[in-house]
mmCIF file of C-alpha atoms in Angstrom:
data_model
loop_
_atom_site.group_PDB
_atom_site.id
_atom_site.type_symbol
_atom_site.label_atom_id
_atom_site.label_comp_id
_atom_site.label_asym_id
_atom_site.label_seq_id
_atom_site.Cartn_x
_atom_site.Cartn_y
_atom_site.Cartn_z
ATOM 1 C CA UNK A 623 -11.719 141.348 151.302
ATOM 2 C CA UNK A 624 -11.339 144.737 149.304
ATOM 3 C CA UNK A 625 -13.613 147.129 150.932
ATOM 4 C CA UNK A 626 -14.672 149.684 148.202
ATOM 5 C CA UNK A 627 -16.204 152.805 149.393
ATOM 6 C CA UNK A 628 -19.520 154.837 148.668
ATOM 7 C CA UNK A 629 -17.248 157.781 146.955
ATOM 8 C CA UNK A 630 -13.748 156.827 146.358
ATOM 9 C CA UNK A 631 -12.963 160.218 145.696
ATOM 10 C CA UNK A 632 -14.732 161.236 148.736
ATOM 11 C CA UNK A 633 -12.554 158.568 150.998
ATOM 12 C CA UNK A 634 -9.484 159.330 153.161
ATOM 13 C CA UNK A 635 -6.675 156.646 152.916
ATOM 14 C CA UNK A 636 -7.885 155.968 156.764
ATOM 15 C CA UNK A 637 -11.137 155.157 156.160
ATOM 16 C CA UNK A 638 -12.967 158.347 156.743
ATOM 17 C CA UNK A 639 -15.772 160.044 154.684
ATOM 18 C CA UNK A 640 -15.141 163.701 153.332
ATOM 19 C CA UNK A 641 -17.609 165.364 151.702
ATOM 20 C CA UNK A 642 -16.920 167.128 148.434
ATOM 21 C CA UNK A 643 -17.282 170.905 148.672
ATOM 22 C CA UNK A 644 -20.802 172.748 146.653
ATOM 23 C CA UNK A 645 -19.926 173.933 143.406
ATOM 24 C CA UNK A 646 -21.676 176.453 142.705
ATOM 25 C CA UNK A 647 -22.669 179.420 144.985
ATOM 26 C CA UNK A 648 -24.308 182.240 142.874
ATOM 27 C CA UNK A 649 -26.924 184.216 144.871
ATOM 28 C CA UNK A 650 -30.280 184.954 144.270
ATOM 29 C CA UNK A 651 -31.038 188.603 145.542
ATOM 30 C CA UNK A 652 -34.229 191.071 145.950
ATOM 31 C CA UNK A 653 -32.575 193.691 143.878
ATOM 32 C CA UNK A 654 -31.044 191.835 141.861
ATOM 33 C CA UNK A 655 -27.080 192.993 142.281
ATOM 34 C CA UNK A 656 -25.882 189.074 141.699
ATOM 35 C CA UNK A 657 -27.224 189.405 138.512
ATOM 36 C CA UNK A 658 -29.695 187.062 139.446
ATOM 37 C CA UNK A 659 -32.627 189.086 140.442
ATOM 38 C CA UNK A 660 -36.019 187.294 142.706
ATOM 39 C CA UNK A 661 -38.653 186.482 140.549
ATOM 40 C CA UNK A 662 -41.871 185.091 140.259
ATOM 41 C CA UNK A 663 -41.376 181.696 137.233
ATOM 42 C CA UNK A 664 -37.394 182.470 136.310
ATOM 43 C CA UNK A 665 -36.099 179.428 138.949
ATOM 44 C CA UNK A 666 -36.637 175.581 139.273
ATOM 45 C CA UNK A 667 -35.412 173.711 142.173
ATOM 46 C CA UNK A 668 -34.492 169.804 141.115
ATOM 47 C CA UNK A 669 -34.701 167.907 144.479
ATOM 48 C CA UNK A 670 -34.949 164.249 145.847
ATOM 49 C CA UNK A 671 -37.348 163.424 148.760
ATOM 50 C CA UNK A 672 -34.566 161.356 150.097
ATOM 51 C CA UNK A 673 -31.933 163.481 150.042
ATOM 52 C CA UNK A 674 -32.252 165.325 153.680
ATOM 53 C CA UNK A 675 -29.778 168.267 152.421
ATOM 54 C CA UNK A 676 -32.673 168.753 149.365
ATOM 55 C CA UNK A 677 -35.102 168.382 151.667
ATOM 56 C CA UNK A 678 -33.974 171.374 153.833
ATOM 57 C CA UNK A 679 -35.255 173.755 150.770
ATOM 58 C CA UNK A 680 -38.322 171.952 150.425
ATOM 59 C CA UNK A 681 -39.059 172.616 154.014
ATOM 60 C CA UNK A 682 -38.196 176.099 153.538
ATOM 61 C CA UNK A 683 -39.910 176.568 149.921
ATOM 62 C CA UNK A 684 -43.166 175.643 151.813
ATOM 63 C CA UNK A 685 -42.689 177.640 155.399
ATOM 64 C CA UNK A 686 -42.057 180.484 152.765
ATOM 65 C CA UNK A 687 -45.280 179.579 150.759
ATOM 66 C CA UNK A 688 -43.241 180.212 147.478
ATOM 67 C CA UNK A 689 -44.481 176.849 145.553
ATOM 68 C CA UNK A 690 -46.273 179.093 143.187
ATOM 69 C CA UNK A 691 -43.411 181.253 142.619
ATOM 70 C CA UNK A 692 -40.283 178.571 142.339
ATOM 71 C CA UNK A 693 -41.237 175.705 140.803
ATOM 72 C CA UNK A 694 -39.909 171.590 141.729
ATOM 73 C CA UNK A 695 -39.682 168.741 140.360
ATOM 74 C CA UNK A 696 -38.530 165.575 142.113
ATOM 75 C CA UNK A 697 -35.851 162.713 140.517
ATOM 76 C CA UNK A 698 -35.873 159.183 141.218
ATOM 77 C CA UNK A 699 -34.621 158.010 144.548
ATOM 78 C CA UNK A 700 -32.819 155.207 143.191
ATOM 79 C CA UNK A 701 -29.008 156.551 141.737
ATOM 80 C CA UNK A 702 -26.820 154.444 139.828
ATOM 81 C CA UNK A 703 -23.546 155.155 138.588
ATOM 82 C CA UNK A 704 -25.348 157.788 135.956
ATOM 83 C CA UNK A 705 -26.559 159.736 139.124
ATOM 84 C CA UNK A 706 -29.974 161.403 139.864
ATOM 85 C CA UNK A 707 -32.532 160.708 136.922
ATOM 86 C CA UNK A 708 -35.527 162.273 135.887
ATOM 87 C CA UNK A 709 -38.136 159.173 135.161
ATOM 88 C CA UNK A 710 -41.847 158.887 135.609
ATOM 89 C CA UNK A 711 -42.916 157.270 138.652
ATOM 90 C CA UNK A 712 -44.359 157.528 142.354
ATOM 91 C CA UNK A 713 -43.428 160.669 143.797
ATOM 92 C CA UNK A 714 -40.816 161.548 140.832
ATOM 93 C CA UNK A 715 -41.490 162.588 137.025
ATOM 94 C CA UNK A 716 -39.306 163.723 134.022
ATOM 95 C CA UNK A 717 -38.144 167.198 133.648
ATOM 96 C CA UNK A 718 -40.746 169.188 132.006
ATOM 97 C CA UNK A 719 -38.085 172.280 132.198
ATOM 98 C CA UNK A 720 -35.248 171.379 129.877
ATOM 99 C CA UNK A 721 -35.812 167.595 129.477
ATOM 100 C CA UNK A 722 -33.247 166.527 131.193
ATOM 101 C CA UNK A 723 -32.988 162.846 132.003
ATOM 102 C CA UNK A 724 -30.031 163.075 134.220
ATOM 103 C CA UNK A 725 -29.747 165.455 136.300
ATOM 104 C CA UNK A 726 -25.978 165.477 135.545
ATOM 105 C CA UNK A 727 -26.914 167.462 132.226
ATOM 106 C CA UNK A 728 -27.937 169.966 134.657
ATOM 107 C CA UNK A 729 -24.146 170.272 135.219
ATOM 108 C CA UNK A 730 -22.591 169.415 132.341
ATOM 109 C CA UNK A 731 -25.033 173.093 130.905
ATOM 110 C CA UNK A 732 -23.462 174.943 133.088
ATOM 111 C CA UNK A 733 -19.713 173.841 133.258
ATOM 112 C CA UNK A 734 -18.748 171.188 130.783
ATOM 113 C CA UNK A 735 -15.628 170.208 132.526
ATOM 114 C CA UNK A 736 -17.309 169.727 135.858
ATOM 115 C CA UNK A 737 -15.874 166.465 137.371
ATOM 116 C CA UNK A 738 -17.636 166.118 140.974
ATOM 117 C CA UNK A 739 -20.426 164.310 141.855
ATOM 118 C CA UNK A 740 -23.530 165.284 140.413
ATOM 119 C CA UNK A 741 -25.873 166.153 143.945
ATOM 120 C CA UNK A 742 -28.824 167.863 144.644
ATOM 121 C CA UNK A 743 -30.402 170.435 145.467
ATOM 122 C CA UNK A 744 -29.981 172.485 142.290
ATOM 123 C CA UNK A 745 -31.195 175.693 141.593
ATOM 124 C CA UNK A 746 -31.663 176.388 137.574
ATOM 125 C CA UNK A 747 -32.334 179.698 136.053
ATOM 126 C CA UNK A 748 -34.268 179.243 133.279
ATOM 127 C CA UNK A 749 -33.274 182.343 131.466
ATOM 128 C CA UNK A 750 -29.164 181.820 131.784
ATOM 129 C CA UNK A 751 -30.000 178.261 131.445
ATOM 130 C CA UNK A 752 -27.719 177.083 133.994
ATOM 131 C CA UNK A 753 -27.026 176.383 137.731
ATOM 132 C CA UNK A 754 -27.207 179.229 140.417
ATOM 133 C CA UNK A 755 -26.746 177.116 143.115
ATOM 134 C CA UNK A 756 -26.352 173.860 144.443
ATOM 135 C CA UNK A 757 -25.480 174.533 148.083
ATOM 136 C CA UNK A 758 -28.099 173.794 150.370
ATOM 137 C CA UNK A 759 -26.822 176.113 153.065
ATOM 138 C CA UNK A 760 -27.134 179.427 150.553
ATOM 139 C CA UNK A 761 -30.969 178.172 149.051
ATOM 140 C CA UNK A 762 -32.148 178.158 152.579
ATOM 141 C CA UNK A 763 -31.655 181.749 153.076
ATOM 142 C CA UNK A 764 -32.179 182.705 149.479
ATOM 143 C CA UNK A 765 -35.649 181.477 149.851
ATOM 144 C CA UNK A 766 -35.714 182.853 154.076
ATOM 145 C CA UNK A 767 -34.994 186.416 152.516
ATOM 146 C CA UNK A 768 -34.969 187.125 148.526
ATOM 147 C CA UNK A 769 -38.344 186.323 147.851
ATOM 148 C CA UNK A 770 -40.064 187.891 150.048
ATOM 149 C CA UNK A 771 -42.115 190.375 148.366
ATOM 150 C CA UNK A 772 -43.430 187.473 146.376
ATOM 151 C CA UNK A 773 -45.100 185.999 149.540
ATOM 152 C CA UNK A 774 -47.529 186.389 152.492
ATOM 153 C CA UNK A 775 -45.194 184.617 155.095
ATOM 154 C CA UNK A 776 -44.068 186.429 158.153
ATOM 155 C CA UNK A 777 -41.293 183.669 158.959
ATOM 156 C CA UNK A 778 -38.022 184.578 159.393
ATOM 157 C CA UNK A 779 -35.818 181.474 160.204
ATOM 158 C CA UNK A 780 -32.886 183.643 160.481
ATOM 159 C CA UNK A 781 -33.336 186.566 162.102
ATOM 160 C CA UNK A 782 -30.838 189.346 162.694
ATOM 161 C CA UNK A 783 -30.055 189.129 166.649
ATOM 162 C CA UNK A 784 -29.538 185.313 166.442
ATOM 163 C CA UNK A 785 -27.468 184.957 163.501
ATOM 164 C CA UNK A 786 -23.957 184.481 165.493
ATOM 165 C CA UNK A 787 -25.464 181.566 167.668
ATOM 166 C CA UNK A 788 -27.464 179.996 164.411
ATOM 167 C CA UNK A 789 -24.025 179.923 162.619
ATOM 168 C CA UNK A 790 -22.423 178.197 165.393
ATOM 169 C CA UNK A 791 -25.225 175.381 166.368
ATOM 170 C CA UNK A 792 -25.564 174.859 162.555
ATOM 171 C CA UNK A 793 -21.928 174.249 162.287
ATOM 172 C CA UNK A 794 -22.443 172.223 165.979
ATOM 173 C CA UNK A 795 -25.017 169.881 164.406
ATOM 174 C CA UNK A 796 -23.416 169.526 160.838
ATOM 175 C CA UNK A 797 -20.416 168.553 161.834
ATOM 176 C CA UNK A 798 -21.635 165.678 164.378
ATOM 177 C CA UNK A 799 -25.252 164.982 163.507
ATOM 178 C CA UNK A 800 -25.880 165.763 159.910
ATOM 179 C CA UNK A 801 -22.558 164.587 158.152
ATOM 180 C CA UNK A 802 -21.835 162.745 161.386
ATOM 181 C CA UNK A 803 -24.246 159.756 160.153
ATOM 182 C CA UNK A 804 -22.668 159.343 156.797
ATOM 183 C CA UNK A 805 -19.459 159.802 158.435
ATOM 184 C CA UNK A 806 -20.441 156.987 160.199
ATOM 185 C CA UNK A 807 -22.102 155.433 157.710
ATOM 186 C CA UNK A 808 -19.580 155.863 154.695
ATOM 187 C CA UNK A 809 -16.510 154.588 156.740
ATOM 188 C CA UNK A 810 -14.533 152.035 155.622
ATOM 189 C CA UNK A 811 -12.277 151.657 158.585
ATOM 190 C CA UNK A 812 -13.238 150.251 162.304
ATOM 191 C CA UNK A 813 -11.591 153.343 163.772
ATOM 192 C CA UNK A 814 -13.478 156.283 161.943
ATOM 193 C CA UNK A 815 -16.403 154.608 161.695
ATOM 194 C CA UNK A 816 -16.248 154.385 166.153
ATOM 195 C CA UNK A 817 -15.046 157.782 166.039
ATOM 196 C CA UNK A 818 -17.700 159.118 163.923
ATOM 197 C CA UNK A 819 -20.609 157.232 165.789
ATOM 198 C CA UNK A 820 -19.138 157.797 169.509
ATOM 199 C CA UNK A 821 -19.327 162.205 168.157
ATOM 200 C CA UNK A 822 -22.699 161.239 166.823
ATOM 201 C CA UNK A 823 -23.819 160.208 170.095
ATOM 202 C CA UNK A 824 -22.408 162.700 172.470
ATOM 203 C CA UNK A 825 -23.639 165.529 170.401
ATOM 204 C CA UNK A 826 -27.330 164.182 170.399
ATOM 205 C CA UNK A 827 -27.051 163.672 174.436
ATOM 206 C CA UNK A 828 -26.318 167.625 174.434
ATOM 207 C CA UNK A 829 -29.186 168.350 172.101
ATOM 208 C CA UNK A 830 -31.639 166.621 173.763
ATOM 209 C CA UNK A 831 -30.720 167.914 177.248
ATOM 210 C CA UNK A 832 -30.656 171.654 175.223
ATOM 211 C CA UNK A 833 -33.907 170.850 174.482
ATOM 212 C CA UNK A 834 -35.415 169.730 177.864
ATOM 213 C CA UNK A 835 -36.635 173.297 178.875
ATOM 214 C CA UNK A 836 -36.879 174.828 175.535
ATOM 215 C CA UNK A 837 -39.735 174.075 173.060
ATOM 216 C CA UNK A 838 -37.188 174.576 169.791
ATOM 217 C CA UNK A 839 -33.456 175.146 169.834
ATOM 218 C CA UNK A 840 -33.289 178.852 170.601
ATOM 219 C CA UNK A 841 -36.691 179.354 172.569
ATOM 220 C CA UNK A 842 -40.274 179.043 171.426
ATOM 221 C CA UNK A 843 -39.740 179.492 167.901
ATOM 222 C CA UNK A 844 -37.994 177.736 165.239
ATOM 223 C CA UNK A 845 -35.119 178.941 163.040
ATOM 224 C CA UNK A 846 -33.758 177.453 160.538
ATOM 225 C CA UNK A 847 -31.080 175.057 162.464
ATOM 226 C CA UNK A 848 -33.908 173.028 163.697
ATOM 227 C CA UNK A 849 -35.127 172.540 159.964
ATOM 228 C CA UNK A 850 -31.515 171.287 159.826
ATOM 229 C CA UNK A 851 -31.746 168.857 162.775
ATOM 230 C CA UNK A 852 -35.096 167.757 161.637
ATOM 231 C CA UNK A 853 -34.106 166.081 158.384
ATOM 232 C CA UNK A 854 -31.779 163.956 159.937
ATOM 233 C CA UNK A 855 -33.684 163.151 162.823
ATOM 234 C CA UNK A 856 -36.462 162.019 160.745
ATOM 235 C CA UNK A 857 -34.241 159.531 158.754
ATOM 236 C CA UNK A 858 -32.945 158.480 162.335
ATOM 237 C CA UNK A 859 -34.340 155.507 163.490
ATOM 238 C CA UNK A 860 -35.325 154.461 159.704
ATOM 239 C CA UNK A 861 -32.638 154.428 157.857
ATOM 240 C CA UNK A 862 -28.772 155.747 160.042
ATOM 241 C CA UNK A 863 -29.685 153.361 163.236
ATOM 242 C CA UNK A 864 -29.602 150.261 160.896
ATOM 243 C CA UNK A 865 -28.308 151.239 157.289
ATOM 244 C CA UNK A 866 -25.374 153.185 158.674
ATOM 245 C CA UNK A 867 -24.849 151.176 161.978
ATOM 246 C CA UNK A 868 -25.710 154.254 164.291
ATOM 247 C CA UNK A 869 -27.572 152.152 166.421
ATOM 248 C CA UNK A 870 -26.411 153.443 170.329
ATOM 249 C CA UNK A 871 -29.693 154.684 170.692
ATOM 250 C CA UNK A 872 -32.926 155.375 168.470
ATOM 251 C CA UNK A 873 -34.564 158.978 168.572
ATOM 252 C CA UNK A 874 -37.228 157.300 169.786
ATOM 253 C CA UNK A 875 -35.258 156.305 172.753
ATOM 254 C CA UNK A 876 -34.661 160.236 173.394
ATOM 255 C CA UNK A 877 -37.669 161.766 175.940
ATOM 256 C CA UNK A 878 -37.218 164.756 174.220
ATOM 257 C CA UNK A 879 -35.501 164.785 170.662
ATOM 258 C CA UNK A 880 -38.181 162.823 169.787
ATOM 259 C CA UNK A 881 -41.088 165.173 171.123
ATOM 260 C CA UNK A 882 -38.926 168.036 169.715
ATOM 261 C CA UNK A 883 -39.488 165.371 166.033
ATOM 262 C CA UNK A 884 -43.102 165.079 166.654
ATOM 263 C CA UNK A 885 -43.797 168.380 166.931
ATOM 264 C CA UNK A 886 -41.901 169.594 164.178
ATOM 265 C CA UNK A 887 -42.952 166.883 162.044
ATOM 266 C CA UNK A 888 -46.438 168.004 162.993
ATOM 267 C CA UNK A 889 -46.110 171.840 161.501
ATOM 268 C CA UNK A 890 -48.442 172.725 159.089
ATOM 269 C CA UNK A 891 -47.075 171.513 155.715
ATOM 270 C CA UNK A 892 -44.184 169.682 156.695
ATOM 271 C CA UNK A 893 -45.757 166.030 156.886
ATOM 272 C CA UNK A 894 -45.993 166.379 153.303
ATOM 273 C CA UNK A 895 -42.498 166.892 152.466
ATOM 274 C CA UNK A 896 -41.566 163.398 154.104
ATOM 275 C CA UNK A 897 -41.863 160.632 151.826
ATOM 276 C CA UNK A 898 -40.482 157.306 153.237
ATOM 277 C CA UNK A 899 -40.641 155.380 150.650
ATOM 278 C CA UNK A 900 -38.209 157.585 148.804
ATOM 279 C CA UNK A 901 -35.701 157.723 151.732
ATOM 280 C CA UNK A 902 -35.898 154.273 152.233
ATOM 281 C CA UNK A 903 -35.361 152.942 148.663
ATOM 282 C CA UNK A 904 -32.646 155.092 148.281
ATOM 283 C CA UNK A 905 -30.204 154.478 150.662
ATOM 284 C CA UNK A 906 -31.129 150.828 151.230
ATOM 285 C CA UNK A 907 -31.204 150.208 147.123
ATOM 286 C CA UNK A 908 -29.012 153.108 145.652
ATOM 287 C CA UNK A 909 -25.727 151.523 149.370
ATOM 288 C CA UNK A 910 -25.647 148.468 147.546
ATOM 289 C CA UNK A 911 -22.050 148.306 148.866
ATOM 290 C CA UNK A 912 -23.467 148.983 152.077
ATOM 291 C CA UNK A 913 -26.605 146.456 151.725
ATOM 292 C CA UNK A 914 -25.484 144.016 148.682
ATOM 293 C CA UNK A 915 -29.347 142.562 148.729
ATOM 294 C CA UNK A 916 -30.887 145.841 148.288
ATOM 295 C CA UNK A 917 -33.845 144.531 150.705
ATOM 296 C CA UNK A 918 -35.776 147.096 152.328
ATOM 297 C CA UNK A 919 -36.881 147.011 156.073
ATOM 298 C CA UNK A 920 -40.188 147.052 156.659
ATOM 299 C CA UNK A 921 -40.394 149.585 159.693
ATOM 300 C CA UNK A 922 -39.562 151.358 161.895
ATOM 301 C CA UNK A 923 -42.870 151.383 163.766
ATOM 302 C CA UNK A 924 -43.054 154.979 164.760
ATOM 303 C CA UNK A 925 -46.332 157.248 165.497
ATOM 304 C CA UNK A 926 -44.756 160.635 164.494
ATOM 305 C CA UNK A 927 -48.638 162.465 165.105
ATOM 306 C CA UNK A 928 -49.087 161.604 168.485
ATOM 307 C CA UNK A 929 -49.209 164.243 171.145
ATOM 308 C CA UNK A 930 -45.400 165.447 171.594
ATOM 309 C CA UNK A 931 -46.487 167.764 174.354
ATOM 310 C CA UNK A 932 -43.745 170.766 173.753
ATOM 311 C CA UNK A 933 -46.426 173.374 173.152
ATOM 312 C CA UNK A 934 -46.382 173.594 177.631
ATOM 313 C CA UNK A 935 -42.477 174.764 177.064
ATOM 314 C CA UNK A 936 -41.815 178.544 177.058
ATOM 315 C CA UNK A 937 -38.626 179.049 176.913
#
């Protein structure tokens, strides 16, 4: 049997998954030296619930309090071959910005010979009318930093005498968490699929002994890597132990990865930015290579707001 991958392009002749690169990295700034100055109404984030690297800036659009001043609007969590689409429904709507009913015209706008995959997050200036950004990584600290005179937020989720040791743990936990699952999950060989999982593993062992005597992952406040550990962990047990055959060990089964998720999950805003039944349509509907009956579990059965207990934790 012909085993056709996710993302053919995406697919190394051994089996493995490799991401595509982010296209487009313009900056947002306070002063506005990028040429694309902060402001209150000028930029509109297109995100999925499902998608945890979109959900990283809707965790950190709402720690920042800057709904009012960026506004979002949510596609479809099932993709076909088309890509993201902009369609009424529970949790999603059309694009009241430009109309848009893929987001691939999002693209297209801003570079009509663009030829990757068509992803989100996406950052649109609605006075260029294009794409600043679509890189995750770079809208995270655009809205940590740029925006802040438009908000009342003290949070800093990367501040200046941790940055070194954020960098590193971020590229720590990308690597062989975040990517790790599809890497994992997107492999179309025995071998890099073991590989991928066995990494997986060993690297959530270390972070949940790392997190044994600390509350978060650098003391008793969170920066932004644990924002980044958070939306993968919360897919976990849901979607990567089955969907993507991760199954070693559920977070569940961690003492304290999955206190570490409970608390997290219970900060003040962040419940709302988790929407199940968008992950789990779209990666058990949108895989179909992956699951050909496009049924959708049922569970897991997990009680993310009872007492995690971290708050005792002072380091």
């Amino acid at each position: 049997m012909e085993v056709q991958p996710q993302f053919p392009s995406e697919q190394s002749p051994t089996g493995e998954f490799r991401r595509q690169a982010d296209s487009f990295r313009n900056w947002v700034t306070a002063d506005g030296g990028s040429g694309y100055p902060a402001a209150a109404g000028r930029y509109h984030l297109y995100v999925s619930w499902a998608c945890p690297w979109a959900h990283r800036t809707i965790i950190v659009r709402k720690l920042k309090q800057l709904e009012s001043v960026i506004g979002m609007t949510v596609v479809d969590p099932i993709r076909d071959e088309r890509g993201w689409a902009f369609r009424e429904g529970p949790g999603h709507s059309p694009d009241p910005i430009n109309g848009f009913s893929f987001l691939s015209e999002a693209y297209k706008a801003t570079d009509p010979h663009y030829i990757g995959r068509f992803t989100v997050p996406v950052l649109w200036d609605s006075v260029t009318k294009r794409i600043v950004t679509n890189s995750d990584d770079d809208l995270m600290r655009i809205f940590n930093g740029e925006f802040n005179r438009f908000t009342q937020s003290p949070i800093d989720l990367y501040p200046d005498g941790l940055r070194q040791e954020i960098d590193e743990l971020n590229s720590f936990i990308y690597e062989n968490v975040n990517n790790g699952v599809y890497r994992a999950g997107f492999a179309t060989s025995q071998h890099a699929y073991e590989r991928a999982a066995r990494r997986l593993f060993t690297a959530l062992d270390q972070l949940d002994a790392r997190l044994a005597s600390r509350r978060y992952l650098f003391g008793p406040e969170f920066v932004e890597t644990d924002w980044r550990l958070f939306v993968t962990l919360i897919r976990f047990d849901a979607v990567y132990h089955g969907h993507f055959k991760c199954n070693v060990r559920r977070i569940l089964d961690y003492p304290n990865l999955f206190g570490y998720l409970k608390d997290l999950y219970q900060t003040d805003g962040i419940a709302e930015t988790v929407n199940f039944d968008h992950i789990k349509r779209h990666y058990y509907i949108t895989h179909d290579d992956i699951n050909p009956t496009r049924i959708v579990p049922i569970g897991p059965d997990q009680d993310l707001t009872a007492a995690h207990g971290r708050e005792r934790l002072t380091g």
